Coordinates of C-alpha atoms in Angstrom, one line a residue:
Chain K
M1 CA 11.3 -49.8 154.1
A2 CA 10.6 -53.3 153.4
A3 CA 14.3 -53.6 152.6
T4 CA 15.3 -52.5 155.9
D5 CA 13.0 -54.8 157.4
A6 CA 14.1 -57.8 155.6
R7 CA 17.5 -56.8 156.5
N8 CA 16.4 -56.6 160.5
S9 CA 14.8 -60.1 160.5
H10 CA 17.7 -61.6 158.6
G11 CA 19.7 -59.6 161.3
A12 CA 17.6 -61.3 163.8
L13 CA 17.4 -64.7 162.6
V14 CA 21.6 -64.8 162.5
G15 CA 21.9 -63.2 166.3
Q16 CA 19.0 -66.0 167.0
A17 CA 21.2 -69.4 165.6
I18 CA 24.7 -68.0 166.8
L19 CA 23.2 -67.8 169.9
A20 CA 21.4 -71.1 169.5
A21 CA 24.7 -72.4 168.4
A22 CA 26.6 -71.2 171.7
M23 CA 23.9 -72.8 174.1
T24 CA 24.8 -75.4 172.6
M25 CA 28.2 -75.9 172.5
P26 CA 29.7 -78.9 175.0
C27 CA 32.1 -76.4 176.9
L28 CA 28.7 -74.9 177.9
Q29 CA 27.1 -78.3 179.2
Q30 CA 30.4 -78.8 181.0
A31 CA 30.1 -77.8 184.9
A32 CA 31.6 -74.2 185.1
R33 CA 34.9 -73.3 185.9
A34 CA 35.9 -69.3 186.8
E35 CA 38.6 -69.4 185.5
S36 CA 38.0 -65.7 183.8
A37 CA 35.9 -64.6 186.6
P38 CA 37.7 -61.6 188.5
E39 CA 39.0 -62.7 191.6
S40 CA 38.0 -60.0 193.2
A41 CA 35.3 -57.0 193.5
L42 CA 36.0 -53.5 191.7
L43 CA 34.3 -49.9 193.7
S44 CA 35.2 -47.2 191.4
Y45 CA 34.9 -42.8 191.6
K46 CA 35.7 -41.2 188.6
Y47 CA 34.4 -36.8 188.7
L48 CA 34.9 -35.0 185.2
D49 CA 35.3 -31.5 185.0
Y50 CA 34.6 -30.9 180.8
Q51 CA 35.3 -27.3 179.4
E52 CA 34.3 -26.2 176.2
S53 CA 36.3 -22.7 174.1
Q54 CA 35.4 -20.9 171.1
P55 CA 36.6 -17.7 170.4
G56 CA 34.4 -14.9 171.1
E57 CA 31.4 -17.4 172.2
E58 CA 30.5 -19.1 175.3
R59 CA 30.4 -22.8 175.3
I60 CA 29.0 -25.4 176.9
G61 CA 30.8 -26.8 180.5
V62 CA 29.7 -30.2 182.3
K63 CA 30.8 -31.5 186.0
A64 CA 29.8 -34.9 186.1
Q65 CA 30.2 -37.7 188.7
A66 CA 30.2 -41.5 187.9
V67 CA 30.5 -44.7 190.8
S68 CA 30.6 -48.2 189.0
L69 CA 30.9 -51.7 191.6
L70 CA 32.0 -54.4 189.8
M71 CA 31.2 -57.5 192.0
P72 CA 31.8 -61.5 191.6
F73 CA 29.7 -64.2 193.3
A74 CA 28.5 -67.1 193.3
G75 CA 32.3 -68.9 191.6
A76 CA 31.4 -68.4 187.9
W77 CA 29.2 -65.0 188.1
S78 CA 29.8 -60.8 188.1
V79 CA 27.7 -58.7 188.0
Q80 CA 28.5 -54.6 187.3
G81 CA 26.2 -51.2 187.8
S82 CA 27.5 -48.2 187.0
Y83 CA 25.5 -44.8 187.8
T84 CA 26.3 -41.2 186.5
K85 CA 25.8 -37.5 186.9
D86 CA 26.3 -34.4 184.3
V87 CA 25.6 -31.5 185.1
V88 CA 25.6 -29.8 181.8
S89 CA 25.3 -25.8 181.7
G90 CA 26.3 -22.9 179.1
A91 CA 25.7 -22.4 175.1
S92 CA 26.0 -24.3 172.2
P93 CA 26.0 -22.3 168.8
R94 CA 23.0 -22.3 167.0
F95 CA 24.5 -22.4 163.5
W96 CA 28.0 -23.7 162.2
T97 CA 29.8 -21.8 165.2
K98 CA 27.9 -18.7 165.9
G99 CA 24.8 -18.0 167.5
S100 CA 23.9 -19.0 170.8
A101 CA 21.8 -21.4 172.4
S102 CA 21.8 -21.4 176.4
M103 CA 21.1 -24.1 178.7
R104 CA 21.1 -26.0 181.7
D105 CA 20.6 -29.4 182.2
T106 CA 20.8 -32.5 184.5
R107 CA 21.5 -36.2 183.1
E108 CA 21.3 -39.2 184.9
A109 CA 22.2 -42.5 183.1
V110 CA 22.2 -46.1 184.9
D111 CA 23.5 -49.1 183.4
A112 CA 23.4 -53.0 184.2
S113 CA 25.3 -56.4 183.6
V114 CA 25.9 -59.8 184.2
T115 CA 28.2 -61.9 183.5
R116 CA 28.3 -65.7 183.0
Y117 CA 31.9 -67.5 183.1
F118 CA 32.7 -70.8 181.5
S119 CA 35.9 -72.8 180.5
H120 CA 36.1 -71.2 177.2
D121 CA 32.9 -68.7 177.1
T122 CA 31.6 -66.1 178.6
L123 CA 27.9 -64.5 178.3
T124 CA 26.7 -61.0 179.3
V125 CA 23.2 -60.0 179.3
G126 CA 22.7 -56.0 180.3
A127 CA 20.5 -53.1 180.1
N128 CA 21.0 -49.1 180.6
F129 CA 18.9 -46.2 180.7
S130 CA 19.4 -42.5 180.9
D131 CA 17.4 -39.8 181.5
E132 CA 17.6 -36.2 181.0
N133 CA 14.8 -33.1 180.6
D134 CA 14.1 -34.0 177.1
Y135 CA 15.9 -36.9 175.9
R136 CA 15.2 -40.0 177.4
S137 CA 17.2 -43.3 176.4
K138 CA 16.1 -47.4 176.9
G139 CA 18.9 -49.8 175.8
F140 CA 19.6 -53.9 176.3
A141 CA 23.0 -55.7 175.3
I142 CA 24.0 -58.9 175.1
S143 CA 27.1 -60.1 174.0
G144 CA 30.1 -63.3 174.6
T145 CA 32.9 -64.1 173.9
H146 CA 34.3 -67.9 173.0
A147 CA 38.0 -69.1 173.1
T148 CA 39.6 -72.0 171.1
E149 CA 40.7 -74.8 173.3
D150 CA 44.8 -73.0 173.9
K151 CA 42.5 -69.5 174.7
N152 CA 44.7 -67.7 171.9
T153 CA 42.1 -66.8 169.7
T154 CA 38.9 -66.0 171.4
F155 CA 35.8 -64.8 169.2
N156 CA 33.6 -62.2 170.3
Y157 CA 30.1 -61.1 169.6
G158 CA 27.1 -58.8 170.7
F159 CA 23.8 -57.6 169.9
A160 CA 21.5 -54.7 170.8
V161 CA 18.8 -52.6 170.8
S162 CA 18.3 -49.1 172.0
N163 CA 14.7 -47.1 172.2
D164 CA 15.2 -43.2 172.5
D165 CA 12.5 -40.1 172.7
I166 CA 13.2 -36.8 172.0
T167 CA 10.7 -34.5 173.6
A168 CA 12.8 -30.9 173.3
L169 CA 10.9 -27.9 172.5
G170 CA 7.3 -29.7 172.9
L171 CA 8.3 -32.6 170.3
E172 CA 7.3 -36.7 170.5
E173 CA 9.5 -38.2 168.5
S174 CA 11.9 -41.2 168.8
K175 CA 14.7 -42.9 167.8
R176 CA 15.3 -46.4 168.2
K177 CA 19.2 -48.7 166.8
V178 CA 20.0 -52.0 166.8
D179 CA 23.7 -52.6 167.1
W180 CA 25.4 -55.5 165.6
A181 CA 29.0 -56.7 166.6
F182 CA 31.3 -59.4 165.7
G183 CA 35.3 -59.5 166.9
V184 CA 38.4 -61.8 166.5
T185 CA 40.8 -60.8 169.5
Q186 CA 44.6 -63.4 168.6
T187 CA 48.2 -64.0 171.3
L188 CA 50.6 -62.9 168.0
T189 CA 54.0 -63.2 171.0
Q190 CA 54.6 -64.0 174.3
T191 CA 53.6 -59.7 174.5
D192 CA 51.8 -59.0 171.2
I193 CA 47.8 -59.3 171.1
V194 CA 45.6 -57.8 168.8
Q195 CA 42.2 -57.7 168.3
L196 CA 39.4 -56.5 165.3
M197 CA 35.5 -55.7 166.2
V198 CA 33.7 -54.9 163.2
T199 CA 30.3 -52.7 163.7
D200 CA 26.8 -52.8 162.3
V201 CA 24.2 -50.4 163.8
D202 CA 20.8 -49.0 162.1
G203 CA 18.8 -46.9 163.2
K204 CA 15.8 -45.0 162.4
G205 CA 13.8 -42.0 164.1
Y206 CA 14.3 -38.0 164.0
Y207 CA 17.7 -37.3 164.0
S208 CA 17.5 -33.8 163.5
D209 CA 18.3 -31.3 166.3
P210 CA 15.8 -28.8 167.1
Y211 CA 18.6 -26.1 169.1
K212 CA 20.1 -25.8 165.7
F213 CA 18.6 -23.4 163.3
N214 CA 16.8 -25.1 160.4
D215 CA 18.0 -28.3 161.2
M216 CA 16.6 -31.2 159.0
R217 CA 18.4 -34.3 159.0
P218 CA 17.1 -38.3 157.4
D219 CA 15.0 -40.1 159.3
S220 CA 17.7 -43.5 159.1
R221 CA 21.4 -44.0 159.4
H222 CA 23.1 -46.6 158.8
Q223 CA 26.4 -46.9 160.3
N224 CA 29.6 -49.2 160.2
T225 CA 33.3 -49.3 161.9
A226 CA 36.2 -51.5 161.8
L227 CA 38.6 -51.4 165.0
L228 CA 41.7 -52.8 164.7
R229 CA 43.7 -52.6 168.5
W230 CA 47.2 -54.0 169.3
N231 CA 48.7 -54.4 172.7
H232 CA 52.7 -54.6 173.0
H233 CA 54.5 -55.3 176.0
F234 CA 58.3 -54.1 176.8
I235 CA 59.6 -56.9 179.0
G236 CA 62.6 -54.4 179.6
P237 CA 61.3 -51.0 180.8
G238 CA 58.3 -53.6 182.1
S239 CA 55.5 -50.9 180.1
T240 CA 53.0 -51.5 177.5
L241 CA 52.3 -49.5 174.3
R242 CA 49.0 -49.4 172.9
M243 CA 47.9 -48.7 169.6
S244 CA 44.5 -48.5 167.5
Y245 CA 42.7 -47.3 164.7
R246 CA 39.3 -47.1 163.6
Y247 CA 37.4 -46.6 159.9
Y248 CA 34.2 -45.0 159.9
T249 CA 31.6 -45.7 157.6
D250 CA 27.9 -44.0 158.0
S251 CA 24.6 -43.6 155.1
W252 CA 25.4 -39.3 155.9
D253 CA 28.1 -40.2 153.5
V254 CA 30.4 -39.5 157.0
K255 CA 33.9 -40.9 156.4
A256 CA 36.1 -40.9 159.1
H257 CA 39.6 -41.8 160.7
T258 CA 40.9 -42.3 163.9
F259 CA 44.6 -43.4 164.8
G260 CA 45.3 -43.6 169.3
V261 CA 48.0 -43.9 170.8
E262 CA 48.9 -44.6 175.0
Y263 CA 51.8 -45.7 176.1
F264 CA 51.6 -47.0 179.9
Q265 CA 54.8 -47.3 182.0
P266 CA 54.6 -47.9 185.7
L267 CA 56.9 -46.5 187.9
P268 CA 58.4 -47.5 191.6
D269 CA 56.4 -47.5 194.1
G270 CA 52.7 -48.5 192.5
W271 CA 53.1 -45.0 190.0
T272 CA 51.8 -45.0 186.8
L273 CA 51.7 -42.9 184.1
T274 CA 50.1 -42.8 180.9
P275 CA 50.4 -40.2 177.9
S276 CA 48.0 -40.5 174.9
V277 CA 47.9 -38.9 171.2
R278 CA 44.3 -39.8 169.5
I279 CA 44.2 -37.9 165.8
Y280 CA 40.7 -37.9 164.1
D281 CA 39.9 -37.2 160.6
Q282 CA 36.4 -36.3 159.5
S283 CA 34.8 -36.1 156.3
A284 CA 31.8 -34.0 156.0
A285 CA 27.5 -35.1 156.3
D286 CA 26.7 -34.5 152.4
F287 CA 23.6 -32.3 153.7
F288 CA 25.2 -30.3 155.6
V289 CA 25.8 -26.6 154.0
S290 CA 29.3 -24.9 154.9
E291 CA 29.3 -21.2 154.5
A292 CA 30.4 -21.3 150.8
D293 CA 27.7 -23.6 150.2
F294 CA 25.0 -22.0 151.8
P295 CA 21.5 -21.7 152.3
G296 CA 21.8 -24.8 150.7
S297 CA 19.5 -27.2 148.3
G298 CA 17.9 -30.0 148.7
Q299 CA 15.0 -32.3 151.6
Y300 CA 18.0 -32.3 153.8
H301 CA 20.4 -29.8 155.6
S302 CA 22.0 -28.8 158.9
Y303 CA 24.7 -25.9 159.1
D304 CA 25.9 -28.2 162.4
Q305 CA 29.6 -28.0 162.9
R306 CA 30.2 -31.3 164.0
L307 CA 28.8 -32.5 160.9
S308 CA 31.3 -30.2 158.8
A309 CA 34.9 -32.1 158.1
F310 CA 37.7 -31.4 160.4
G311 CA 40.6 -32.3 162.0
A312 CA 40.9 -33.1 165.8
H313 CA 43.8 -33.7 168.3
T314 CA 43.2 -34.7 171.5
Y315 CA 46.8 -34.5 174.3
G316 CA 45.9 -36.9 177.4
L317 CA 48.2 -37.8 180.3
R318 CA 47.0 -40.3 183.1
V319 CA 49.0 -40.6 186.5
S320 CA 47.8 -42.9 188.7
K321 CA 49.3 -44.0 192.3
T322 CA 48.4 -47.6 194.2
F323 CA 48.1 -48.4 197.4
E324 CA 48.6 -52.1 199.3
N325 CA 47.5 -53.5 195.7
R326 CA 43.6 -52.0 197.3
W327 CA 43.7 -48.3 197.3
S328 CA 44.1 -46.8 193.2
V329 CA 44.1 -43.1 192.7
E330 CA 44.3 -41.5 189.5
V331 CA 44.2 -38.1 187.8
M332 CA 43.7 -37.7 184.1
Y333 CA 44.2 -34.4 181.7
A334 CA 43.2 -34.2 178.4
K335 CA 43.3 -31.4 175.5
Y336 CA 41.3 -31.6 172.7
L337 CA 41.7 -29.4 169.9
Q338 CA 39.6 -29.1 166.8
R339 CA 40.2 -27.4 163.4
T340 CA 39.1 -27.7 160.1
G341 CA 42.9 -27.3 158.7
W342 CA 44.3 -30.3 160.0
R343 CA 42.7 -33.0 157.9
L344 CA 44.7 -36.3 157.3
F345 CA 42.4 -36.8 154.0
G346 CA 40.4 -33.9 152.0
E347 CA 39.5 -30.7 152.8
G348 CA 38.4 -29.4 155.6
S349 CA 34.6 -26.9 156.0
T350 CA 35.7 -23.5 155.3
G351 CA 34.2 -20.4 157.7
L352 CA 34.3 -22.6 161.1
D353 CA 35.8 -21.3 164.0
P354 CA 38.3 -23.2 166.0
F355 CA 37.5 -25.3 168.6
D356 CA 38.5 -26.5 172.2
A357 CA 38.4 -28.7 175.4
S358 CA 39.7 -29.5 178.1
I359 CA 38.9 -32.3 179.7
L360 CA 39.7 -33.5 183.6
Q361 CA 39.1 -36.8 185.4
L362 CA 40.0 -37.0 189.5
G363 CA 39.4 -41.3 189.9
V364 CA 40.0 -43.3 192.9
S365 CA 38.8 -47.1 193.6
Y366 CA 39.2 -49.4 195.9
R367 CA 39.6 -53.3 195.2
F368 CA 38.5 -55.3 197.8
Chain S
M1 CA 25.1 -55.5 156.4
K2 CA 26.9 -55.5 153.0
L3 CA 30.2 -53.5 154.1
S4 CA 30.0 -55.1 157.6
C5 CA 29.4 -59.0 156.7
T6 CA 32.9 -58.8 154.7
L7 CA 34.9 -57.3 157.4
A8 CA 33.3 -60.2 159.6
L9 CA 34.9 -62.6 157.2
A10 CA 38.0 -60.9 156.8
A11 CA 38.0 -60.8 160.3
A12 CA 37.6 -64.5 160.3
A13 CA 40.2 -64.8 157.5
F14 CA 42.1 -62.8 160.0
A15 CA 41.8 -65.3 162.6
A16 CA 41.8 -68.4 160.3
G17 CA 45.8 -66.9 159.0
A18 CA 46.8 -65.9 162.1
C19 CA 46.2 -69.1 164.0
S20 CA 47.9 -71.4 161.7
S21 CA 51.3 -69.3 160.7
L22 CA 51.9 -68.4 164.2
E23 CA 53.5 -70.6 167.5
T24 CA 51.4 -71.2 170.1
V25 CA 51.8 -69.9 173.1
Q26 CA 51.7 -72.0 175.6
P27 CA 50.1 -71.2 178.9
W28 CA 52.8 -70.2 181.4
E29 CA 54.2 -68.1 179.4
K30 CA 50.8 -65.8 179.0
G31 CA 52.3 -63.5 182.6
Y32 CA 53.0 -60.9 180.5
L33 CA 49.8 -60.6 178.8
A34 CA 47.5 -61.3 182.1
K35 CA 48.5 -57.3 182.8
P36 CA 45.6 -55.6 183.1
E37 CA 47.1 -53.3 180.5
M38 CA 47.5 -55.5 178.3
T39 CA 44.1 -56.4 177.7
F40 CA 41.5 -54.2 175.8
E41 CA 39.1 -53.5 178.4
G42 CA 40.5 -49.9 179.9
D43 CA 39.1 -48.0 182.6
R44 CA 35.2 -48.5 182.5
L45 CA 34.6 -45.2 183.9
E46 CA 37.1 -43.3 181.8
N47 CA 36.1 -44.5 178.5
A48 CA 32.5 -44.0 178.8
Y49 CA 33.5 -40.3 179.6
M50 CA 36.3 -40.1 176.4
E51 CA 33.4 -42.2 174.9
H52 CA 30.4 -39.6 175.6
I53 CA 32.9 -36.7 174.5
Y54 CA 33.7 -37.8 171.7
F55 CA 30.1 -39.0 170.8
S56 CA 28.7 -35.4 171.2
K57 CA 31.3 -33.6 169.4
E58 CA 32.4 -35.2 166.8
A59 CA 30.2 -37.5 163.6
A60 CA 31.6 -41.0 163.8
S61 CA 30.6 -43.3 166.8
G62 CA 31.4 -46.9 168.7
G63 CA 33.3 -49.2 167.7
A64 CA 34.8 -51.4 170.3
G65 CA 31.3 -53.1 171.0
A66 CA 27.1 -53.2 170.0
G67 CA 24.8 -51.0 172.9
G68 CA 25.7 -47.9 175.0
G69 CA 23.0 -45.3 175.9
G70 CA 22.0 -42.3 174.0
C71 CA 21.4 -38.9 175.1
G72 CA 20.4 -35.5 173.6
C73 CA 23.7 -34.1 173.3
N74 CA 24.7 -35.2 169.8

């Protein structure tokens, strides 16, 4: 605990130093010029229909609605807010992919942020809050960017804290997380831009799942990611290829690789088509107990399929139509398939059924 | 913080190396880079839905920035 406190204190001091340096840079003392502020406001609505399936078992279905507003004001500022309401129903497995724990719950979430734009910098402060019948989350975040004089290189930084309260099944538990993010965005050519982001998340508190059979997890979790993204524009067809790779590792010994590819193709009359593929691989948490290892030994153990070793594919297609450069309507359908035999690096856990999910999103937005 | 410090230094070195070895893209050459599909933000609500789904079904999460709300779904 003392070492962790020292680490958090060190991280907080580094963050304060970065913010202090940012605040004293000459560019921030100049009169603001809103070169990067949005030119117009954007109001968006999106509906989600999500349905899981697993052989022989009822699984979770979610119907959600969300609305988001982005609005510039006073030339060098913008404000953004969103509200989401999920209705979750169905059942999730109690151990591995067996058993059923039926449930129905409504979750509401709100978030808001304010951004100040400077000639070469931005600074964003935001908060988020979500509430469901057995879980409440509150968070605060600050982030910013700093561009070099030629604006071909941009440094990104972010800091966030969150507090979660868990009251499921009569519990009175909590969880606290501190996030750091650093990155750099670099234009390579007229048609290429890349970004590398690294994050560090330190969490302490209650991580076990009270709805899962005999689930006992550590009271801390340290997570790190490195995310590399590359966008390339094809001048001839006017299309854009968006590629990404994320490496993830944590103190539960989970290691994951995520590869993503999207191909954005504009079509005549304001139509666009975007097919996408996501390939995911994860190793098991060191306290995950597979069928072969049952009943397991040690202080921590979980039979949660989501902590097992598996691979997953997502195949998606988004179609959108824009009217008079103001109204935009879009439909996105994706299929998510999770299989223990689809790992890229290593063996999958045994004795777990396939897991599928269908994802349908319908959206409309208005620019004004 | 050891891994993230190493990666942050690598990011800075990457930027320094990229800056020194690449031709500068001039402001009048940034028309394609200014297209919305060439940014890394994407559709806010779509990203939020998809990240929430992956957070609730997979062990890994995050990567694009700091923060984001928690839920009882994981």
